[in-house]
């Protein structure tokens, strides 16, 4: 029989306001095995932990039940207390009387009886707990960063500077990401490329960093400290080691009418292409979908003109297998498809463009060489309307957009209006907004500069419609909520600040890495406040806009945080493994293989073993679980027809006992 | 399956002191209003976290729903559900990660198949198949978790008391 101590936490008033904690502790004293029960204001505090330590000594406790917040919050804390005081950490059970009781029920009449039941259930389980021993697994001292934007670049550099090997996997042909597409950055108006490209070069030259561009993560298996990753390195059809990046092939390529993705389709590129001059690596890729040679077998001009004979149509895709200790996901964002907002003229008029397209137009490396012109006729616009929150802060039933605030649009719109006035003297900018949100260092000052110094006309209100006029202008129909009147403006160009969303590539990647994502496809952190860069899957971290909308400084800061977390993991020589793994009972196992068929990790193998049953010696085929591969999902326990398979920490008897207790 | 022992002695189950703490929910039952007993199996990674999110959002659901944490919805043996009915549960709901999002890759697919089979057999043994439900809740769907629980509790309330499988020796 266990000697159980029950510790009931008030959590200040979080629990105590709707649960009579003293009654819970009192009721615990009557449960089988319970020798001590007490309530205290904050069990997780040092004083609370000391209380548990003292009770272990005074009452010779062998098992502990803590009635407190979710086990996802403090199970580790209380296991550590137990371990430090000589009780096996797996002899601790948590009754979740905060998130699943006091916070969802309104008063003590409701909360107290439920809390008592939850306490009893935990006691019933802990009575059947057995001490478990953690195994040890080595750590592969290499990190994988998925995504080569500013988040991935910064993470990789920080990890590499700590002395660990890092691989970056980037699906595009160059690193740089969205930041490479931007013109200037708010609020300092630094040139985006000028601050980014030195970092890109640093990545390329760093002895600890390997770069896999034009590559994708194909398969991930293993676990924290020991991930096995298959990376698909797609064929560029150009040998990287021979290419000098001279660009002759691009000038001679006859397939020239392909929309240029880097410039958001505002101009055309060739089939063999380097997206921008500072690309890393500065090696072209042949787009097989559009290349005449790959379509018809003819042409081959690029191979002929290449002075270093680097073009090779025979190069095949390659799969690279590598082991990693930690993985950082930094796949970034994309702007939503604005074609859904036809009433605002996107897709109808060429002069209605997205803010990211406008960045390309403003950029010196863009399709117009940095001259702001209308895409339709190439004329300089004298009047521009910016519309904010296109697809951001939508009503939940408006399926075209997002309910969240995209966070960066207010600031880049202020920047774009300032830059427009700088580029085109005498230009007039109007901004339609719902709210102007400028929380950040020097942000509000920057916005006020746009209004006061540059005379940008901020109009609080929505735009209902943009109609192209026969004279080439665009008529903007909106409302001015402050003056309470309708507004009609004839303008030369309309820029839509479209919502940002996680890059669509995160969806399949999240499945491969078993990451948790929210309704908008942003990654969920292990804890919103205390584990902001850790994923719920151990050993996986996140940086940048894959976690939520954020600007460049925030992304860089988060990348540093993710790097530190990854390094803290890589610095360990051994990791403790989860002891809650499957265990077959040799007496019941008949070697039928059903469990091995359902195991997603291939953790179950079979051995021929000589056993003695009722005095008879015989050789039997028995299931055997490799504890370092088993992750403890329990699928095999249910599949086993003879009930031989069990899961440590969640045994059949324990769950049955919980069921009994709940139904009592 | 090995023999399951009672964890609490009958004396402890009938402990007068603990009965004294039973709140109005139980009191209502004695007055005749039906308060169903509902067991919710929640996987650790999505639904249990979803229930925590419901707590964070203070999204309320009935007290008579009690959550049992399992590593994966695929850990839920149909026998656990029959056991719950035997012990007097009126409804059982199993919640896992959305299909395709299982932390263990495929666990919830097994759940889906196993429970479809179990539900079809419930009809055969005379238990209303509406008493068992399977649903998917992700870690961020606190509001959805509460909504599912409220709906399920309402459904069980209309179905009434489950007497078909109940072991009368378990009544106290």
PDB file of N, CA and C in Angstrom, chain A residues 23 26 30 70-72 75 96 99-100 103-106 109-110 113-114 116 507 511 514 518-519 536-537 598 600-601 631-633 635 637-638 647 650-653 655-657 659-660 662-664, chain B residues 1 5 7 13 17 21 23-24 37 41 44-45 48-49 51-52 55-56 58-63 65-69 71-72 74-75 77-78 80 83-84 87 89 100-101 103-104 110 114 140-141:
ATOM      1  N   UNK A  23     -11.916  21.843   2.195  1.00  0.00           N
ATOM      2  CA  UNK A  23     -12.796  20.673   2.123  1.00  0.00           C
ATOM      3  C   UNK A  23     -12.185  19.587   1.249  1.00  0.00           C
ATOM      4  N   UNK A  26      -9.631  17.951   3.329  1.00  0.00           N
ATOM      5  CA  UNK A  26     -10.300  17.161   4.367  1.00  0.00           C
ATOM      6  C   UNK A  26     -10.818  15.838   3.771  1.00  0.00           C
ATOM      7  N   UNK A  30      -9.733  10.811   3.817  1.00  0.00           N
ATOM      8  CA  UNK A  30     -10.510   9.574   3.913  1.00  0.00           C
ATOM      9  C   UNK A  30     -10.267   8.627   2.749  1.00  0.00           C
ATOM     10  N   UNK A  70      -2.874  22.780 -14.372  1.00  0.00           N
ATOM     11  CA  UNK A  70      -2.708  21.696 -15.332  1.00  0.00           C
ATOM     12  C   UNK A  70      -1.340  21.017 -15.193  1.00  0.00           C
ATOM     13  N   UNK A  71      -1.281  19.702 -15.366  1.00  0.00           N
ATOM     14  CA  UNK A  71       0.027  19.034 -15.349  1.00  0.00           C
ATOM     15  C   UNK A  71       0.958  19.564 -16.441  1.00  0.00           C
ATOM     16  N   UNK A  72       0.367  20.138 -17.485  1.00  0.00           N
ATOM     17  CA  UNK A  72       1.198  20.705 -18.548  1.00  0.00           C
ATOM     18  C   UNK A  72       1.987  21.898 -18.023  1.00  0.00           C
ATOM     19  N   UNK A  75       3.695  19.852 -13.665  1.00  0.00           N
ATOM     20  CA  UNK A  75       4.009  18.454 -13.370  1.00  0.00           C
ATOM     21  C   UNK A  75       5.518  18.287 -13.181  1.00  0.00           C
ATOM     22  N   UNK A  96      -6.014  18.255 -11.925  1.00  0.00           N
ATOM     23  CA  UNK A  96      -6.122  19.576 -12.553  1.00  0.00           C
ATOM     24  C   UNK A  96      -7.385  20.269 -12.067  1.00  0.00           C
ATOM     25  N   UNK A  99      -7.519  24.733 -14.387  1.00  0.00           N
ATOM     26  CA  UNK A  99      -8.011  24.872 -15.760  1.00  0.00           C
ATOM     27  C   UNK A  99      -9.295  24.078 -15.993  1.00  0.00           C
ATOM     28  N   UNK A 100      -9.386  22.889 -15.359  1.00  0.00           N
ATOM     29  CA  UNK A 100     -10.533  22.038 -15.668  1.00  0.00           C
ATOM     30  C   UNK A 100     -11.553  22.005 -14.546  1.00  0.00           C
ATOM     31  N   UNK A 103     -11.656  27.301 -12.985  1.00  0.00           N
ATOM     32  CA  UNK A 103     -11.770  28.335 -14.019  1.00  0.00           C
ATOM     33  C   UNK A 103     -13.000  28.148 -14.910  1.00  0.00           C
ATOM     34  N   UNK A 104     -13.563  26.956 -14.934  1.00  0.00           N
ATOM     35  CA  UNK A 104     -14.715  26.762 -15.821  1.00  0.00           C
ATOM     36  C   UNK A 104     -16.027  26.615 -15.068  1.00  0.00           C
ATOM     37  N   UNK A 105     -15.957  26.604 -13.731  1.00  0.00           N
ATOM     38  CA  UNK A 105     -17.196  26.532 -12.965  1.00  0.00           C
ATOM     39  C   UNK A 105     -17.330  27.785 -12.122  1.00  0.00           C
ATOM     40  N   UNK A 106     -18.576  28.129 -11.840  1.00  0.00           N
ATOM     41  CA  UNK A 106     -18.809  29.494 -11.379  1.00  0.00           C
ATOM     42  C   UNK A 106     -18.698  29.694  -9.872  1.00  0.00           C
ATOM     43  N   UNK A 109     -20.287  25.803  -4.907  1.00  0.00           N
ATOM     44  CA  UNK A 109     -21.250  24.696  -4.929  1.00  0.00           C
ATOM     45  C   UNK A 109     -20.983  23.777  -6.116  1.00  0.00           C
ATOM     46  N   UNK A 110     -20.517  24.378  -7.208  1.00  0.00           N
ATOM     47  CA  UNK A 110     -20.202  23.577  -8.389  1.00  0.00           C
ATOM     48  C   UNK A 110     -18.777  23.044  -8.333  1.00  0.00           C
ATOM     49  N   UNK A 113     -17.385  19.962  -5.233  1.00  0.00           N
ATOM     50  CA  UNK A 113     -17.594  18.517  -5.439  1.00  0.00           C
ATOM     51  C   UNK A 113     -16.785  17.979  -6.614  1.00  0.00           C
ATOM     52  N   UNK A 114     -16.663  18.786  -7.682  1.00  0.00           N
ATOM     53  CA  UNK A 114     -15.895  18.296  -8.824  1.00  0.00           C
ATOM     54  C   UNK A 114     -14.420  18.178  -8.455  1.00  0.00           C
ATOM     55  N   UNK A 116     -13.222  17.547  -5.601  1.00  0.00           N
ATOM     56  CA  UNK A 116     -13.064  16.354  -4.753  1.00  0.00           C
ATOM     57  C   UNK A 116     -12.994  15.101  -5.636  1.00  0.00           C
ATOM     58  N   UNK A 507       2.063  23.881 -43.121  1.00  0.00           N
ATOM     59  CA  UNK A 507       1.013  22.883 -42.863  1.00  0.00           C
ATOM     60  C   UNK A 507       1.570  21.450 -42.979  1.00  0.00           C
ATOM     61  N   UNK A 511       2.831  18.606 -39.802  1.00  0.00           N
ATOM     62  CA  UNK A 511       2.456  17.199 -39.724  1.00  0.00           C
ATOM     63  C   UNK A 511       3.700  16.329 -39.575  1.00  0.00           C
ATOM     64  N   UNK A 514       5.041  16.744 -36.117  1.00  0.00           N
ATOM     65  CA  UNK A 514       3.968  16.619 -35.117  1.00  0.00           C
ATOM     66  C   UNK A 514       3.871  17.870 -34.249  1.00  0.00           C
ATOM     67  N   UNK A 518      -2.429  26.530 -34.735  1.00  0.00           N
ATOM     68  CA  UNK A 518      -3.737  27.086 -34.370  1.00  0.00           C
ATOM     69  C   UNK A 518      -4.621  27.211 -35.616  1.00  0.00           C
ATOM     70  N   UNK A 519      -5.803  27.804 -35.438  1.00  0.00           N
ATOM     71  CA  UNK A 519      -6.775  27.863 -36.535  1.00  0.00           C
ATOM     72  C   UNK A 519      -6.280  28.654 -37.729  1.00  0.00           C
ATOM     73  N   UNK A 536       5.445  22.262 -28.534  1.00  0.00           N
ATOM     74  CA  UNK A 536       5.053  21.230 -27.573  1.00  0.00           C
ATOM     75  C   UNK A 536       5.856  19.947 -27.802  1.00  0.00           C
ATOM     76  N   UNK A 537       6.343  19.751 -29.022  1.00  0.00           N
ATOM     77  CA  UNK A 537       7.198  18.600 -29.313  1.00  0.00           C
ATOM     78  C   UNK A 537       8.613  18.912 -28.844  1.00  0.00           C
ATOM     79  N   UNK A 598       0.765  -1.740 -35.724  1.00  0.00           N
ATOM     80  CA  UNK A 598       0.188  -0.424 -35.450  1.00  0.00           C
ATOM     81  C   UNK A 598       1.228   0.569 -34.937  1.00  0.00           C
ATOM     82  N   UNK A 600       3.749   3.297 -34.832  1.00  0.00           N
ATOM     83  CA  UNK A 600       4.224   4.250 -35.844  1.00  0.00           C
ATOM     84  C   UNK A 600       5.742   4.440 -35.830  1.00  0.00           C
ATOM     85  N   UNK A 601       6.435   3.901 -34.837  1.00  0.00           N
ATOM     86  CA  UNK A 601       7.869   4.162 -34.712  1.00  0.00           C
ATOM     87  C   UNK A 601       8.730   2.925 -34.951  1.00  0.00           C
ATOM     88  N   UNK A 631       7.537   5.997 -28.067  1.00  0.00           N
ATOM     89  CA  UNK A 631       7.204   7.314 -27.542  1.00  0.00           C
ATOM     90  C   UNK A 631       6.023   7.260 -26.581  1.00  0.00           C
ATOM     91  N   UNK A 632       5.467   6.072 -26.348  1.00  0.00           N
ATOM     92  CA  UNK A 632       4.418   5.940 -25.352  1.00  0.00           C
ATOM     93  C   UNK A 632       3.049   6.394 -25.793  1.00  0.00           C
ATOM     94  N   UNK A 633       2.671   6.143 -27.040  1.00  0.00           N
ATOM     95  CA  UNK A 633       1.335   6.559 -27.488  1.00  0.00           C
ATOM     96  C   UNK A 633       0.281   5.581 -27.025  1.00  0.00           C
ATOM     97  N   UNK A 635      -0.909   2.947 -28.718  1.00  0.00           N
ATOM     98  CA  UNK A 635      -1.728   2.333 -29.768  1.00  0.00           C
ATOM     99  C   UNK A 635      -1.667   0.810 -29.682  1.00  0.00           C
ATOM    100  N   UNK A 637      -1.256  -1.042 -27.064  1.00  0.00           N
ATOM    101  CA  UNK A 637      -1.933  -1.623 -25.899  1.00  0.00           C
ATOM    102  C   UNK A 637      -3.370  -1.994 -26.232  1.00  0.00           C
ATOM    103  N   UNK A 638      -3.978  -1.167 -27.092  1.00  0.00           N
ATOM    104  CA  UNK A 638      -5.373  -1.430 -27.444  1.00  0.00           C
ATOM    105  C   UNK A 638      -5.454  -2.498 -28.540  1.00  0.00           C
ATOM    106  N   UNK A 647       1.029   0.061 -20.956  1.00  0.00           N
ATOM    107  CA  UNK A 647       1.799   1.295 -21.076  1.00  0.00           C
ATOM    108  C   UNK A 647       2.157   1.782 -19.684  1.00  0.00           C
ATOM    109  N   UNK A 650       0.488   4.795 -17.671  1.00  0.00           N
ATOM    110  CA  UNK A 650      -0.930   4.845 -18.037  1.00  0.00           C
ATOM    111  C   UNK A 650      -1.413   3.406 -18.216  1.00  0.00           C
ATOM    112  N   UNK A 651      -1.258   2.584 -17.192  1.00  0.00           N
ATOM    113  CA  UNK A 651      -1.585   1.170 -17.348  1.00  0.00           C
ATOM    114  C   UNK A 651      -3.099   0.980 -17.432  1.00  0.00           C
ATOM    115  N   UNK A 652      -3.491  -0.185 -17.952  1.00  0.00           N
ATOM    116  CA  UNK A 652      -4.919  -0.498 -18.036  1.00  0.00           C
ATOM    117  C   UNK A 652      -5.577  -0.379 -16.677  1.00  0.00           C
ATOM    118  N   UNK A 653      -4.919  -0.910 -15.678  1.00  0.00           N
ATOM    119  CA  UNK A 653      -5.500  -0.877 -14.338  1.00  0.00           C
ATOM    120  C   UNK A 653      -5.657   0.551 -13.843  1.00  0.00           C
ATOM    121  N   UNK A 655      -6.058   3.355 -15.670  1.00  0.00           N
ATOM    122  CA  UNK A 655      -7.130   4.068 -16.359  1.00  0.00           C
ATOM    123  C   UNK A 655      -8.483   3.537 -15.898  1.00  0.00           C
ATOM    124  N   UNK A 656      -8.581   2.202 -15.708  1.00  0.00           N
ATOM    125  CA  UNK A 656      -9.822   1.619 -15.185  1.00  0.00           C
ATOM    126  C   UNK A 656     -10.134   2.198 -13.805  1.00  0.00           C
ATOM    127  N   UNK A 657      -9.096   2.348 -12.975  1.00  0.00           N
ATOM    128  CA  UNK A 657      -9.307   2.895 -11.640  1.00  0.00           C
ATOM    129  C   UNK A 657      -9.811   4.328 -11.720  1.00  0.00           C
ATOM    130  N   UNK A 659     -11.520   5.580 -14.259  1.00  0.00           N
ATOM    131  CA  UNK A 659     -12.907   5.490 -14.733  1.00  0.00           C
ATOM    132  C   UNK A 659     -13.828   5.190 -13.548  1.00  0.00           C
ATOM    133  N   UNK A 660     -13.441   4.215 -12.744  1.00  0.00           N
ATOM    134  CA  UNK A 660     -14.254   3.840 -11.582  1.00  0.00           C
ATOM    135  C   UNK A 660     -14.461   5.035 -10.674  1.00  0.00           C
ATOM    136  N   UNK A 662     -14.211   8.276 -11.356  1.00  0.00           N
ATOM    137  CA  UNK A 662     -15.035   9.318 -11.971  1.00  0.00           C
ATOM    138  C   UNK A 662     -16.512   8.933 -11.892  1.00  0.00           C
ATOM    139  N   UNK A 663     -16.808   7.639 -12.078  1.00  0.00           N
ATOM    140  CA  UNK A 663     -18.203   7.187 -12.133  1.00  0.00           C
ATOM    141  C   UNK A 663     -18.781   6.928 -10.746  1.00  0.00           C
ATOM    142  N   UNK A 664     -17.960   7.053  -9.733  1.00  0.00           N
ATOM    143  CA  UNK A 664     -18.427   6.694  -8.393  1.00  0.00           C
ATOM    144  C   UNK A 664     -19.633   7.522  -7.961  1.00  0.00           C
TER     145      UNK A 664
ATOM    146  N   UNK B   1      -6.962  -9.706 -20.813  1.00  0.00           N
ATOM    147  CA  UNK B   1      -7.009  -8.608 -19.832  1.00  0.00           C
ATOM    148  C   UNK B   1      -7.018  -9.181 -18.421  1.00  0.00           C
ATOM    149  N   UNK B   5      -9.037  -4.984 -10.092  1.00  0.00           N
ATOM    150  CA  UNK B   5      -9.462  -4.962  -8.692  1.00  0.00           C
ATOM    151  C   UNK B   5     -10.119  -3.633  -8.368  1.00  0.00           C
ATOM    152  N   UNK B   7     -10.331  -0.374  -6.515  1.00  0.00           N
ATOM    153  CA  UNK B   7      -9.234   0.378  -5.913  1.00  0.00           C
ATOM    154  C   UNK B   7      -9.619   0.871  -4.522  1.00  0.00           C
ATOM    155  N   UNK B  13     -15.868   3.751  -0.168  1.00  0.00           N
ATOM    156  CA  UNK B  13     -16.785   4.317  -1.150  1.00  0.00           C
ATOM    157  C   UNK B  13     -18.045   4.856  -0.492  1.00  0.00           C
ATOM    158  N   UNK B  17     -18.417  10.770   5.576  1.00  0.00           N
ATOM    159  CA  UNK B  17     -17.831  12.103   5.573  1.00  0.00           C
ATOM    160  C   UNK B  17     -17.736  12.680   4.165  1.00  0.00           C
ATOM    161  N   UNK B  21     -19.850  16.219   1.580  1.00  0.00           N
ATOM    162  CA  UNK B  21     -19.345  17.327   0.767  1.00  0.00           C
ATOM    163  C   UNK B  21     -20.033  17.421  -0.591  1.00  0.00           C
ATOM    164  N   UNK B  23     -22.199  18.422  -3.436  1.00  0.00           N
ATOM    165  CA  UNK B  23     -22.848  19.717  -3.604  1.00  0.00           C
ATOM    166  C   UNK B  23     -24.239  19.603  -4.181  1.00  0.00           C
ATOM    167  N   UNK B  24     -24.778  20.709  -4.682  1.00  0.00           N
ATOM    168  CA  UNK B  24     -26.162  20.734  -5.175  1.00  0.00           C
ATOM    169  C   UNK B  24     -26.370  19.844  -6.389  1.00  0.00           C
ATOM    170  N   UNK B  37     -23.717  11.336 -15.579  1.00  0.00           N
ATOM    171  CA  UNK B  37     -22.273  11.213 -15.336  1.00  0.00           C
ATOM    172  C   UNK B  37     -21.598  11.048 -16.682  1.00  0.00           C
ATOM    173  N   UNK B  41     -12.430  11.217 -22.284  1.00  0.00           N
ATOM    174  CA  UNK B  41     -11.028  10.830 -22.454  1.00  0.00           C
ATOM    175  C   UNK B  41     -10.378  11.866 -23.379  1.00  0.00           C
ATOM    176  N   UNK B  44      -3.355  13.898 -24.442  1.00  0.00           N
ATOM    177  CA  UNK B  44      -2.495  14.852 -23.746  1.00  0.00           C
ATOM    178  C   UNK B  44      -2.124  16.051 -24.604  1.00  0.00           C
ATOM    179  N   UNK B  45      -1.954  15.835 -25.920  1.00  0.00           N
ATOM    180  CA  UNK B  45      -1.305  16.866 -26.741  1.00  0.00           C
ATOM    181  C   UNK B  45      -2.274  17.877 -27.320  1.00  0.00           C
ATOM    182  N   UNK B  48      -6.546  17.601 -24.269  1.00  0.00           N
ATOM    183  CA  UNK B  48      -6.336  17.963 -22.870  1.00  0.00           C
ATOM    184  C   UNK B  48      -5.860  19.414 -22.800  1.00  0.00           C
ATOM    185  N   UNK B  49      -4.973  19.760 -23.742  1.00  0.00           N
ATOM    186  CA  UNK B  49      -4.508  21.145 -23.826  1.00  0.00           C
ATOM    187  C   UNK B  49      -5.651  22.057 -24.247  1.00  0.00           C
ATOM    188  N   UNK B  51      -8.752  21.569 -23.403  1.00  0.00           N
ATOM    189  CA  UNK B  51      -9.533  21.754 -22.175  1.00  0.00           C
ATOM    190  C   UNK B  51      -8.862  22.799 -21.288  1.00  0.00           C
ATOM    191  N   UNK B  52      -7.537  22.789 -21.266  1.00  0.00           N
ATOM    192  CA  UNK B  52      -6.809  23.834 -20.528  1.00  0.00           C
ATOM    193  C   UNK B  52      -7.085  25.210 -21.142  1.00  0.00           C
ATOM    194  N   UNK B  55     -10.216  26.479 -20.045  1.00  0.00           N
ATOM    195  CA  UNK B  55     -10.048  27.050 -18.707  1.00  0.00           C
ATOM    196  C   UNK B  55      -9.452  28.442 -18.772  1.00  0.00           C
ATOM    197  N   UNK B  56      -8.425  28.604 -19.584  1.00  0.00           N
ATOM    198  CA  UNK B  56      -7.794  29.916 -19.722  1.00  0.00           C
ATOM    199  C   UNK B  56      -8.787  30.953 -20.217  1.00  0.00           C
ATOM    200  N   UNK B  58     -11.920  30.784 -19.663  1.00  0.00           N
ATOM    201  CA  UNK B  58     -13.066  30.710 -18.743  1.00  0.00           C
ATOM    202  C   UNK B  58     -14.337  30.303 -19.495  1.00  0.00           C
ATOM    203  N   UNK B  59     -14.162  29.413 -20.484  1.00  0.00           N
ATOM    204  CA  UNK B  59     -15.308  28.920 -21.248  1.00  0.00           C
ATOM    205  C   UNK B  59     -15.949  27.774 -20.463  1.00  0.00           C
ATOM    206  N   UNK B  60     -17.132  27.992 -19.974  1.00  0.00           N
ATOM    207  CA  UNK B  60     -17.754  27.089 -19.014  1.00  0.00           C
ATOM    208  C   UNK B  60     -18.419  25.874 -19.663  1.00  0.00           C
ATOM    209  N   UNK B  61     -18.391  24.760 -18.967  1.00  0.00           N
ATOM    210  CA  UNK B  61     -19.144  23.565 -19.361  1.00  0.00           C
ATOM    211  C   UNK B  61     -19.580  22.857 -18.088  1.00  0.00           C
ATOM    212  N   UNK B  62     -20.527  21.900 -18.181  1.00  0.00           N
ATOM    213  CA  UNK B  62     -21.099  21.334 -16.952  1.00  0.00           C
ATOM    214  C   UNK B  62     -20.067  20.625 -16.070  1.00  0.00           C
ATOM    215  N   UNK B  63     -20.321  20.647 -14.755  1.00  0.00           N
ATOM    216  CA  UNK B  63     -19.397  20.026 -13.802  1.00  0.00           C
ATOM    217  C   UNK B  63     -19.411  18.509 -13.898  1.00  0.00           C
ATOM    218  N   UNK B  65     -18.958  16.650 -16.233  1.00  0.00           N
ATOM    219  CA  UNK B  65     -17.997  16.084 -17.190  1.00  0.00           C
ATOM    220  C   UNK B  65     -16.638  16.025 -16.511  1.00  0.00           C
ATOM    221  N   UNK B  66     -16.086  14.831 -16.412  1.00  0.00           N
ATOM    222  CA  UNK B  66     -14.785  14.664 -15.763  1.00  0.00           C
ATOM    223  C   UNK B  66     -13.796  14.126 -16.794  1.00  0.00           C
ATOM    224  N   UNK B  67     -12.642  14.768 -16.827  1.00  0.00           N
ATOM    225  CA  UNK B  67     -11.669  14.437 -17.868  1.00  0.00           C
ATOM    226  C   UNK B  67     -10.631  13.445 -17.368  1.00  0.00           C
ATOM    227  N   UNK B  68     -10.368  12.414 -18.166  1.00  0.00           N
ATOM    228  CA  UNK B  68      -9.272  11.483 -17.888  1.00  0.00           C
ATOM    229  C   UNK B  68      -8.221  11.694 -18.962  1.00  0.00           C
ATOM    230  N   UNK B  69      -6.990  11.935 -18.503  1.00  0.00           N
ATOM    231  CA  UNK B  69      -5.906  12.258 -19.430  1.00  0.00           C
ATOM    232  C   UNK B  69      -5.248  10.971 -19.918  1.00  0.00           C
ATOM    233  N   UNK B  71      -2.302   9.542 -23.037  1.00  0.00           N
ATOM    234  CA  UNK B  71      -1.278  10.109 -23.911  1.00  0.00           C
ATOM    235  C   UNK B  71      -1.814  10.392 -25.315  1.00  0.00           C
ATOM    236  N   UNK B  72      -2.695   9.512 -25.793  1.00  0.00           N
ATOM    237  CA  UNK B  72      -3.188   9.636 -27.158  1.00  0.00           C
ATOM    238  C   UNK B  72      -4.588   9.048 -27.155  1.00  0.00           C
ATOM    239  N   UNK B  74      -5.654   7.117 -29.135  1.00  0.00           N
ATOM    240  CA  UNK B  74      -5.443   5.719 -29.509  1.00  0.00           C
ATOM    241  C   UNK B  74      -5.155   4.824 -28.314  1.00  0.00           C
ATOM    242  N   UNK B  75      -4.944   5.417 -27.142  1.00  0.00           N
ATOM    243  CA  UNK B  75      -4.729   4.634 -25.921  1.00  0.00           C
ATOM    244  C   UNK B  75      -6.066   4.176 -25.331  1.00  0.00           C
ATOM    245  N   UNK B  77      -8.943   2.134 -24.809  1.00  0.00           N
ATOM    246  CA  UNK B  77      -9.422   0.798 -25.117  1.00  0.00           C
ATOM    247  C   UNK B  77     -10.947   0.807 -25.047  1.00  0.00           C
ATOM    248  N   UNK B  78     -11.639   0.259 -26.038  1.00  0.00           N
ATOM    249  CA  UNK B  78     -13.105   0.220 -25.951  1.00  0.00           C
ATOM    250  C   UNK B  78     -13.594  -0.392 -24.643  1.00  0.00           C
ATOM    251  N   UNK B  80     -12.478   0.290 -21.776  1.00  0.00           N
ATOM    252  CA  UNK B  80     -12.593   1.366 -20.778  1.00  0.00           C
ATOM    253  C   UNK B  80     -13.990   1.969 -20.828  1.00  0.00           C
ATOM    254  N   UNK B  83     -16.480  -0.371 -19.396  1.00  0.00           N
ATOM    255  CA  UNK B  83     -16.285  -0.329 -17.952  1.00  0.00           C
ATOM    256  C   UNK B  83     -17.001   0.893 -17.359  1.00  0.00           C
ATOM    257  N   UNK B  84     -16.880   2.041 -18.053  1.00  0.00           N
ATOM    258  CA  UNK B  84     -17.523   3.257 -17.560  1.00  0.00           C
ATOM    259  C   UNK B  84     -19.036   3.063 -17.495  1.00  0.00           C
ATOM    260  N   UNK B  87     -20.011   0.984 -14.629  1.00  0.00           N
ATOM    261  CA  UNK B  87     -19.883   1.679 -13.348  1.00  0.00           C
ATOM    262  C   UNK B  87     -20.871   2.831 -13.215  1.00  0.00           C
ATOM    263  N   UNK B  89     -21.717   5.291 -15.754  1.00  0.00           N
ATOM    264  CA  UNK B  89     -21.602   6.480 -16.597  1.00  0.00           C
ATOM    265  C   UNK B  89     -22.785   6.520 -17.561  1.00  0.00           C
ATOM    266  N   UNK B 100      -4.888  13.794 -38.981  1.00  0.00           N
ATOM    267  CA  UNK B 100      -3.729  14.348 -39.680  1.00  0.00           C
ATOM    268  C   UNK B 100      -2.786  15.093 -38.755  1.00  0.00           C
ATOM    269  N   UNK B 101      -3.287  15.493 -37.566  1.00  0.00           N
ATOM    270  CA  UNK B 101      -2.451  16.269 -36.658  1.00  0.00           C
ATOM    271  C   UNK B 101      -2.009  15.480 -35.433  1.00  0.00           C
ATOM    272  N   UNK B 103      -0.197  13.771 -32.578  1.00  0.00           N
ATOM    273  CA  UNK B 103       1.180  13.896 -32.089  1.00  0.00           C
ATOM    274  C   UNK B 103       1.973  12.624 -32.383  1.00  0.00           C
ATOM    275  N   UNK B 104       1.275  11.513 -32.388  1.00  0.00           N
ATOM    276  CA  UNK B 104       1.922  10.228 -32.679  1.00  0.00           C
ATOM    277  C   UNK B 104       1.610   9.763 -34.106  1.00  0.00           C
ATOM    278  N   UNK B 110      -6.625   5.240 -35.622  1.00  0.00           N
ATOM    279  CA  UNK B 110      -7.040   3.991 -34.965  1.00  0.00           C
ATOM    280  C   UNK B 110      -8.269   4.236 -34.101  1.00  0.00           C
ATOM    281  N   UNK B 114     -11.711   2.219 -34.337  1.00  0.00           N
ATOM    282  CA  UNK B 114     -12.128   1.401 -33.191  1.00  0.00           C
ATOM    283  C   UNK B 114     -13.462   1.861 -32.659  1.00  0.00           C
ATOM    284  N   UNK B 140      -5.559  24.787 -29.312  1.00  0.00           N
ATOM    285  CA  UNK B 140      -5.970  26.196 -29.245  1.00  0.00           C
ATOM    286  C   UNK B 140      -7.489  26.364 -29.236  1.00  0.00           C
ATOM    287  N   UNK B 141      -8.213  25.253 -29.379  1.00  0.00           N
ATOM    288  CA  UNK B 141      -9.663  25.377 -29.530  1.00  0.00           C
ATOM    289  C   UNK B 141     -10.416  25.265 -28.203  1.00  0.00           C
TER     290      UNK B 141
END
